[in-house]
């Protein structure tokens, strides 16, 4: 029996979560764009930010699923391959002749407008000799020559030829170029809960906590779809502050509007749709056939969508039970008017199907009101279906005897 080994499976999972980590870092940068800025995904680097003054921040993202004994992501160690590979990549970029940077002057000009950030969910580590040396250099307590000496010493201690090669790329830089590079190099470690960072960025835009997830899911979905379409069209994913505002502002405005937000919860359908009283009522008046599972499912979904939203809105404090009582009273009055019109207050002895269907047809044109806000037609349908399922209303003249 053939199949992927556990190692192969784990590697694929690691790669997948690494891509997700990169995407959500990009999304968080989008949520924090300032006027005049542009953020890109896999264009100049894993993520990059173009600033209005003409400078760029290049970001390399490194994610690990390995954890310490305490359950936290592992530390970024002195000889971590991710650390040295990222620095090596940037050193090669700085001296890239294809980018017109064969000379020291061109390399220095590039560094004048470029900075570098290594971001990772790996934890900070006081024992990381390289990070300590870079920190001392940036704090001017260690000279550039001393920093280079430290890096040379680390190379001598390493037995890993690949890491030695990465270190050689660093040491091969011109001294002035190397000094400017380390001045522009920084680290953002311990960035593990990247999705929570996105949520926090949304909350900081004066979005109430109860609506943060609504904005997050809407923007996340939209950005993913737009990014896919952009790549499919052969274009690069770069979004400016103005573009982001134009495309996604409506989600923030909607959350701040004070209007009710109706969510699309995945419905948990009952095992037997025909056991529902409201479906029985519709089948009995020949509004839908007994074997039309498509309509049974669609109408049940609308009823559950209505009910789930009522429960969530109460839970979030957006409405009260009194608001729901008012809606149900309004719906009952609408039904009562059509019911009395259909049967003229008398028990019918003939075929009532047409009269009953006329009541249902009329109510399906009506919009219910919740806390002074009109419900969409599908949700209004769900409200009438819910009332007829309990049952509070019915379509045949003897519905109380039949279904209660």
Short mmCIF file of C-alpha atoms in Angstrom, two decimals:
data_model
loop_
_atom_site.label_atom_id
_atom_site.label_comp_id
_atom_site.label_asym_id
_atom_site.label_seq_id
_atom_site.Cartn_x
_atom_site.Cartn_y
_atom_site.Cartn_z
CA UNK A 1 0.00 0.00 0.00
CA UNK A 2 1.51 3.30 -1.07
CA UNK A 3 1.04 6.70 0.53
CA UNK A 4 2.80 9.67 1.98
CA UNK A 5 5.02 9.09 4.95
CA UNK A 6 4.41 10.92 8.20
CA UNK A 7 7.46 13.09 7.45
CA UNK A 8 6.05 14.08 4.06
CA UNK A 9 2.66 14.85 5.58
CA UNK A 10 4.16 17.00 8.30
CA UNK A 11 6.33 18.86 5.79
CA UNK A 12 3.30 19.65 3.66
CA UNK A 13 1.42 20.89 6.71
CA UNK A 14 4.39 23.02 7.77
CA UNK A 15 4.55 24.59 4.31
CA UNK A 16 0.81 25.26 4.26
CA UNK A 17 0.76 27.00 7.63
CA UNK A 18 3.84 28.96 6.56
CA UNK A 19 1.90 30.36 3.60
CA UNK A 20 -1.04 31.19 5.86
CA UNK A 21 1.27 32.92 8.32
CA UNK A 22 2.68 35.02 5.49
CA UNK A 23 -0.80 35.91 4.23
CA UNK A 24 -2.12 36.97 7.66
CA UNK A 25 0.98 39.07 8.28
CA UNK A 26 0.23 40.77 4.96
CA UNK A 27 -3.42 41.21 5.98
CA UNK A 28 -2.40 42.81 9.27
CA UNK A 29 -0.15 45.24 7.42
CA UNK A 30 -3.08 46.10 5.15
CA UNK A 31 -5.20 46.85 8.20
CA UNK A 32 -2.49 49.22 9.45
CA UNK A 33 -1.73 51.05 6.20
CA UNK A 34 -1.07 54.76 6.50
CA UNK A 35 -1.79 57.45 3.90
CA UNK A 36 0.64 57.18 1.01
CA UNK A 37 1.76 53.64 1.83
CA UNK A 38 1.58 50.52 -0.35
CA UNK A 39 1.86 46.93 0.88
CA UNK A 40 2.78 44.01 -1.36
CA UNK A 41 2.66 40.23 -1.05
CA UNK A 42 5.48 38.23 -2.65
CA UNK A 43 6.57 41.11 -4.87
CA UNK A 44 9.79 42.63 -3.52
CA UNK A 45 9.91 40.09 -0.68
CA UNK A 46 7.53 37.89 1.32
CA UNK A 47 5.84 41.16 2.28
CA UNK A 48 6.99 44.69 1.60
CA UNK A 49 5.83 48.18 2.51
CA UNK A 50 6.44 51.20 0.29
CA UNK A 51 6.47 54.47 2.21
CA UNK A 52 5.53 57.89 0.79
CA UNK A 53 9.12 59.14 1.25
CA UNK A 54 10.33 56.58 -1.32
CA UNK A 55 11.78 54.09 1.17
CA UNK A 56 10.83 50.41 1.34
CA UNK A 57 10.62 47.89 4.15
CA UNK A 58 11.33 44.31 3.05
CA UNK A 59 9.93 41.62 5.33
CA UNK A 60 10.93 37.96 5.47
CA UNK A 61 8.47 35.69 7.32
CA UNK A 62 9.55 32.51 9.08
CA UNK A 63 7.10 30.21 10.83
CA UNK A 64 7.67 27.10 12.88
CA UNK A 65 5.32 24.44 14.23
CA UNK A 66 8.01 23.17 16.58
CA UNK A 67 7.37 23.92 20.23
CA UNK A 68 9.36 23.96 23.46
CA UNK A 69 8.60 21.81 26.50
CA UNK A 70 6.34 24.64 27.68
CA UNK A 71 4.29 24.47 24.46
CA UNK A 72 5.53 27.79 23.03
CA UNK A 73 7.21 28.08 19.61
CA UNK A 74 10.90 27.28 19.79
CA UNK A 75 13.50 30.01 20.22
CA UNK A 76 15.37 31.62 17.35
CA UNK A 77 18.83 30.22 18.01
CA UNK A 78 22.24 31.61 17.02
CA UNK A 79 22.73 29.03 14.29
CA UNK A 80 19.13 28.91 13.13
CA UNK A 81 19.06 28.23 9.41
CA UNK A 82 16.05 30.54 8.91
CA UNK A 83 17.97 33.41 10.49
CA UNK A 84 21.09 33.08 8.39
CA UNK A 85 19.23 32.24 5.17
CA UNK A 86 17.16 35.43 5.43
CA UNK A 87 20.23 37.58 6.06
CA UNK A 88 22.07 35.85 3.20
CA UNK A 89 19.16 36.47 0.82
CA UNK A 90 19.20 40.17 1.63
CA UNK A 91 22.97 40.39 1.19
CA UNK A 92 22.64 38.84 -2.28
CA UNK A 93 19.84 41.25 -3.08
CA UNK A 94 21.96 44.24 -2.07
CA UNK A 95 24.79 43.33 -4.46
CA UNK A 96 22.58 41.98 -7.25
CA UNK A 97 24.09 43.16 -10.56
CA UNK A 98 20.79 42.41 -12.33
CA UNK A 99 19.31 45.17 -10.20
CA UNK A 100 22.09 47.55 -11.24
CA UNK A 101 23.95 47.21 -7.94
CA UNK A 102 27.37 45.93 -8.93
CA UNK A 103 29.19 48.95 -7.45
CA UNK A 104 29.52 49.92 -3.82
CA UNK A 105 27.96 53.33 -4.52
CA UNK A 106 24.86 51.71 -6.03
CA UNK A 107 24.63 49.33 -3.08
CA UNK A 108 24.81 52.21 -0.61
CA UNK A 109 22.17 54.09 -2.60
CA UNK A 110 19.91 51.05 -2.43
CA UNK A 111 20.43 50.77 1.34
CA UNK A 112 19.65 54.45 1.79
CA UNK A 113 16.04 53.74 0.84
CA UNK A 114 15.67 50.11 2.01
CA UNK A 115 15.29 48.53 5.44
CA UNK A 116 14.87 44.87 6.38
CA UNK A 117 12.73 43.04 8.93
CA UNK A 118 12.79 39.37 9.89
CA UNK A 119 9.44 38.47 11.49
CA UNK A 120 8.76 35.08 13.02
CA UNK A 121 6.65 33.24 15.55
CA UNK A 122 9.89 31.88 16.95
CA UNK A 123 10.57 33.30 20.38
CA UNK A 124 13.20 35.83 21.33
CA UNK A 125 16.28 34.31 22.88
CA UNK A 126 18.70 36.06 25.23
CA UNK A 127 21.28 33.43 24.31
CA UNK A 128 21.24 34.27 20.60
CA UNK A 129 24.77 35.61 20.17
CA UNK A 130 24.12 37.17 16.75
CA UNK A 131 21.05 39.11 17.88
CA UNK A 132 22.87 40.32 20.99
CA UNK A 133 25.80 41.50 18.87
CA UNK A 134 23.54 43.29 16.36
CA UNK A 135 21.62 44.91 19.22
CA UNK A 136 24.88 46.14 20.78
CA UNK A 137 26.01 47.52 17.42
CA UNK A 138 22.74 49.40 16.91
CA UNK A 139 22.99 50.77 20.45
CA UNK A 140 26.54 51.98 19.58
CA UNK A 141 28.07 49.94 22.40
CA UNK A 142 29.82 47.77 19.82
CA UNK A 143 31.60 48.89 16.66
CA UNK A 144 30.89 47.49 13.23
CA UNK A 145 34.32 45.88 13.21
CA UNK A 146 33.47 44.10 16.47
CA UNK A 147 30.17 42.93 15.00
CA UNK A 148 31.99 41.48 11.98
CA UNK A 149 34.49 39.81 14.30
CA UNK A 150 31.63 38.19 16.20
CA UNK A 151 30.11 36.91 12.94
CA UNK A 152 33.51 35.55 11.83
CA UNK A 153 33.82 33.76 15.17
CA UNK A 154 30.37 32.22 14.76
CA UNK A 155 31.34 30.91 11.34
CA UNK A 156 34.40 29.24 12.82
CA UNK A 157 32.26 27.49 15.42
CA UNK A 158 29.74 26.17 12.90
CA UNK A 159 30.15 22.74 11.31
CA UNK A 160 27.17 23.21 9.00
CA UNK A 161 28.47 23.97 5.51
CA UNK A 162 25.19 25.53 4.40
CA UNK A 163 25.18 27.97 7.31
CA UNK A 164 28.86 28.69 6.69
CA UNK A 165 27.89 29.60 3.13
CA UNK A 166 25.19 31.95 4.38
CA UNK A 167 27.69 33.60 6.72
CA UNK A 168 30.17 33.99 3.87
CA UNK A 169 27.53 35.98 1.97
CA UNK A 170 27.34 38.35 4.94
CA UNK A 171 31.09 38.65 5.38
CA UNK A 172 31.66 39.30 1.67
CA UNK A 173 29.86 42.65 1.79
CA UNK A 174 31.93 45.79 1.52
CA UNK A 175 32.56 47.20 5.02
CA UNK A 176 30.56 50.40 4.42
CA UNK A 177 27.73 48.44 2.83
CA UNK A 178 27.73 45.91 5.68
CA UNK A 179 27.58 48.66 8.28
CA UNK A 180 24.64 50.36 6.57
CA UNK A 181 22.86 47.00 6.16
CA UNK A 182 23.01 46.16 9.87
CA UNK A 183 21.84 49.66 10.71
CA UNK A 184 18.74 48.95 8.66
CA UNK A 185 18.14 45.38 9.91
CA UNK A 186 15.57 44.63 12.63
CA UNK A 187 13.63 41.70 14.07
CA UNK A 188 10.04 41.06 15.17
CA UNK A 189 9.97 37.77 17.07
CA UNK A 190 7.29 35.97 19.04
CA UNK A 191 4.58 37.00 16.53
CA UNK A 192 2.63 33.77 17.00
CA UNK A 193 -1.01 34.82 17.33
CA UNK A 194 -1.04 36.57 13.97
CA UNK A 195 -4.82 36.27 13.46
CA UNK A 196 -5.43 37.86 16.86
CA UNK A 197 -3.16 40.71 15.76
CA UNK A 198 -5.47 41.21 12.76
CA UNK A 199 -8.47 41.30 15.07
CA UNK A 200 -6.75 43.79 17.36
CA UNK A 201 -5.95 46.00 14.36
CA UNK A 202 -9.64 46.01 13.44
CA UNK A 203 -10.69 46.83 17.02
CA UNK A 204 -8.28 49.77 17.04
CA UNK A 205 -10.31 51.31 14.22
CA UNK A 206 -13.15 51.95 16.70
CA UNK A 207 -14.99 48.74 15.87
CA UNK A 208 -17.00 47.34 18.78
CA UNK A 209 -15.69 44.03 20.06
CA UNK A 210 -18.94 42.24 19.20
CA UNK A 211 -18.44 43.16 15.54
CA UNK A 212 -14.72 42.62 15.13
CA UNK A 213 -15.15 39.05 13.88
CA UNK A 214 -17.74 40.15 11.31
CA UNK A 215 -15.32 42.69 9.85
CA UNK A 216 -12.41 40.25 10.04
CA UNK A 217 -14.20 37.42 8.22
CA UNK A 218 -15.59 39.75 5.55
CA UNK A 219 -12.25 41.41 4.79
CA UNK A 220 -10.31 38.15 5.02
CA UNK A 221 -12.61 36.51 2.49
CA UNK A 222 -12.60 39.50 0.14
CA UNK A 223 -8.82 39.99 0.25
CA UNK A 224 -8.23 36.29 -0.45
CA UNK A 225 -10.57 36.31 -3.43
CA UNK A 226 -9.12 39.53 -4.83
CA UNK A 227 -5.56 38.27 -4.36
CA UNK A 228 -6.39 35.05 -6.21
CA UNK A 229 -7.96 36.99 -9.07
CA UNK A 230 -4.95 39.33 -9.22
CA UNK A 231 -2.44 36.48 -9.48
CA UNK A 232 -4.64 34.63 -11.99
CA UNK A 233 -4.63 37.76 -14.17
CA UNK A 234 -0.82 37.73 -14.12
CA UNK A 235 -0.55 40.82 -11.95
CA UNK A 236 1.27 41.47 -8.70
CA UNK A 237 -0.44 41.82 -5.33
CA UNK A 238 0.14 45.40 -4.22
CA UNK A 239 -2.49 47.47 -2.44
CA UNK A 240 -2.25 51.16 -1.62
CA UNK A 241 -3.94 52.95 1.25
CA UNK A 242 -6.39 54.55 -1.18
CA UNK A 243 -7.19 51.23 -2.87
CA UNK A 244 -7.73 49.47 0.45
CA UNK A 245 -9.99 52.28 1.64
CA UNK A 246 -12.02 52.19 -1.56
CA UNK A 247 -12.46 48.40 -1.64
CA UNK A 248 -12.90 47.58 2.04
CA UNK A 249 -14.10 50.71 3.82
CA UNK A 250 -17.72 49.60 3.56
CA UNK A 251 -17.11 46.72 5.99
CA UNK A 252 -15.89 49.13 8.66
CA UNK A 253 -18.68 51.62 7.91
CA UNK A 254 -21.27 48.86 8.15
CA UNK A 255 -19.93 47.74 11.52
CA UNK A 256 -19.94 51.31 12.85
CA UNK A 257 -23.33 52.25 11.44
CA UNK A 258 -25.32 51.12 14.42
CA UNK A 259 -27.49 49.03 12.11
CA UNK A 260 -28.04 45.37 12.88
CA UNK A 261 -25.59 42.93 11.31
CA UNK A 262 -27.09 39.70 10.02
CA UNK A 263 -24.64 36.82 9.94
CA UNK A 264 -24.68 33.69 7.81
CA UNK A 265 -24.28 30.82 10.25
CA UNK A 266 -23.79 27.31 8.86
CA UNK A 267 -27.24 25.76 9.46
CA UNK A 268 -27.54 22.54 11.46
CA UNK A 269 -30.42 20.93 9.59
CA UNK A 270 -32.72 18.48 11.37
CA UNK A 271 -32.39 14.81 10.43
CA UNK A 272 -35.88 14.70 8.92
CA UNK A 273 -36.94 17.93 7.26
CA UNK A 274 -40.51 16.66 6.83
CA UNK A 275 -40.92 16.38 10.60
CA UNK A 276 -40.97 20.17 10.88
CA UNK A 277 -44.44 21.59 11.39
CA UNK A 278 -43.90 24.50 9.00
CA UNK A 279 -42.89 22.09 6.21
CA UNK A 280 -45.96 19.94 6.91
CA UNK A 281 -48.13 23.04 6.63
CA UNK A 282 -46.64 23.99 3.26
CA UNK A 283 -46.93 20.43 1.94
CA UNK A 284 -50.56 20.17 3.05
CA UNK A 285 -51.56 23.24 0.99
CA UNK A 286 -49.53 22.05 -2.03
CA UNK A 287 -47.16 25.00 -1.81
CA UNK A 288 -44.30 22.51 -2.04
CA UNK A 289 -44.34 18.81 -2.79
CA UNK A 290 -43.53 16.19 -0.18
CA UNK A 291 -40.49 14.96 -2.09
CA UNK A 292 -38.97 18.35 -3.02
CA UNK A 293 -35.91 18.18 -0.78
CA UNK A 294 -34.39 21.25 -2.43
CA UNK A 295 -37.18 23.53 -1.21
CA UNK A 296 -37.38 21.78 2.16
CA UNK A 297 -33.70 22.52 2.66
CA UNK A 298 -33.87 26.08 1.36
CA UNK A 299 -36.86 27.04 3.52
CA UNK A 300 -35.40 25.32 6.60
CA UNK A 301 -32.14 27.20 6.11
CA UNK A 302 -34.06 30.50 6.03
CA UNK A 303 -35.93 29.63 9.22
CA UNK A 304 -32.69 28.68 11.01
CA UNK A 305 -30.94 31.77 9.66
CA UNK A 306 -33.67 33.91 11.21
CA UNK A 307 -33.63 32.05 14.53
CA UNK A 308 -29.82 31.94 14.84
CA UNK A 309 -29.56 35.66 14.13
CA UNK A 310 -32.19 36.51 16.74
CA UNK A 311 -30.28 34.52 19.36
CA UNK A 312 -26.92 36.06 18.41
CA UNK A 313 -28.28 39.61 18.38
CA UNK A 314 -29.73 39.16 21.87
CA UNK A 315 -26.49 37.60 23.07
CA UNK A 316 -24.48 40.55 21.74
CA UNK A 317 -26.87 43.03 23.34
CA UNK A 318 -27.89 44.52 19.98
CA UNK A 319 -31.58 43.79 20.57
CA UNK A 320 -33.83 42.77 23.45
CA UNK A 321 -36.54 40.14 23.75
CA UNK A 322 -39.02 43.01 23.54
CA UNK A 323 -37.73 43.79 20.04
CA UNK A 324 -38.39 40.20 18.97
CA UNK A 325 -41.84 40.28 20.59
CA UNK A 326 -42.65 43.42 18.59
CA UNK A 327 -41.50 41.75 15.36
CA UNK A 328 -43.62 38.65 16.04
CA UNK A 329 -46.64 40.79 16.83
CA UNK A 330 -46.17 42.67 13.55
CA UNK A 331 -45.90 39.39 11.66
CA UNK A 332 -49.01 38.03 13.38
CA UNK A 333 -51.01 41.14 12.46
CA UNK A 334 -49.93 40.80 8.80
CA UNK A 335 -50.95 37.14 8.84
CA UNK A 336 -54.25 37.83 10.62
CA UNK A 337 -55.30 40.39 8.04
CA UNK A 338 -54.74 37.97 5.14
CA UNK A 339 -56.19 35.01 7.03
CA UNK A 340 -59.44 36.85 7.80
CA UNK A 341 -59.63 38.11 4.22
CA UNK A 342 -59.19 34.58 2.88
CA UNK A 343 -61.77 32.91 5.10
CA UNK A 344 -64.08 35.85 6.01
CA UNK A 345 -64.15 34.61 9.58
CA UNK A 346 -66.04 31.42 8.53
CA UNK A 347 -64.98 27.80 8.48
CA UNK A 348 -64.39 26.79 4.86
CA UNK A 349 -65.83 23.49 3.59
CA UNK A 350 -64.32 23.51 0.13
CA UNK A 351 -60.79 23.18 -1.27
CA UNK A 352 -58.81 25.68 0.75
CA UNK A 353 -55.53 25.21 -1.08
CA UNK A 354 -55.80 28.31 -3.24
CA UNK A 355 -56.81 30.52 -0.30
CA UNK A 356 -54.01 29.15 1.89
CA UNK A 357 -51.42 29.58 -0.85
CA UNK A 358 -52.60 33.16 -1.38
CA UNK A 359 -51.90 33.91 2.28
CA UNK A 360 -48.39 32.46 2.03
CA UNK A 361 -47.74 34.22 -1.27
CA UNK A 362 -48.74 37.59 0.14
CA UNK A 363 -46.59 37.25 3.27
CA UNK A 364 -43.59 36.29 1.17
CA UNK A 365 -43.74 39.79 -0.31
CA UNK A 366 -43.57 41.46 3.11
CA UNK A 367 -40.54 42.67 5.04
CA UNK A 368 -40.56 42.33 8.79
CA UNK A 369 -39.08 45.04 11.01
CA UNK A 370 -36.68 44.40 13.89
CA UNK A 371 -35.70 47.28 16.18
CA UNK A 372 -36.77 49.82 13.49
CA UNK A 373 -34.70 48.05 10.81
CA UNK A 374 -36.23 46.18 7.91
CA UNK A 375 -35.14 42.57 7.53
CA UNK A 376 -34.08 41.28 4.11
CA UNK A 377 -36.79 39.32 2.32
CA UNK A 378 -35.14 35.88 2.86
CA UNK A 379 -34.88 36.51 6.60
CA UNK A 380 -38.47 37.81 6.70
CA UNK A 381 -39.49 34.51 5.07
CA UNK A 382 -37.58 32.77 7.85
CA UNK A 383 -39.53 34.73 10.45
CA UNK A 384 -42.91 33.63 9.04
CA UNK A 385 -41.66 30.03 8.70
CA UNK A 386 -40.51 30.08 12.32
CA UNK A 387 -43.89 31.31 13.55
CA UNK A 388 -45.71 28.64 11.52
CA UNK A 389 -43.36 25.96 12.87
CA UNK A 390 -44.12 26.66 16.54
CA UNK A 391 -47.02 27.02 15.38
CA UNK A 392 -48.31 30.52 16.07
CA UNK A 393 -49.80 31.03 12.61
CA UNK A 394 -51.16 28.70 9.94
CA UNK A 395 -52.57 28.61 6.43
CA UNK A 396 -55.60 26.31 6.50
CA UNK A 397 -58.71 27.41 8.35
CA UNK A 398 -58.37 24.52 10.83
CA UNK A 399 -54.59 24.82 11.28
CA UNK A 400 -54.85 24.94 15.09
CA UNK A 401 -56.64 21.58 15.21
CA UNK A 402 -54.24 20.03 12.71
CA UNK A 403 -50.87 21.11 14.04
CA UNK A 404 -51.13 22.17 17.69
#
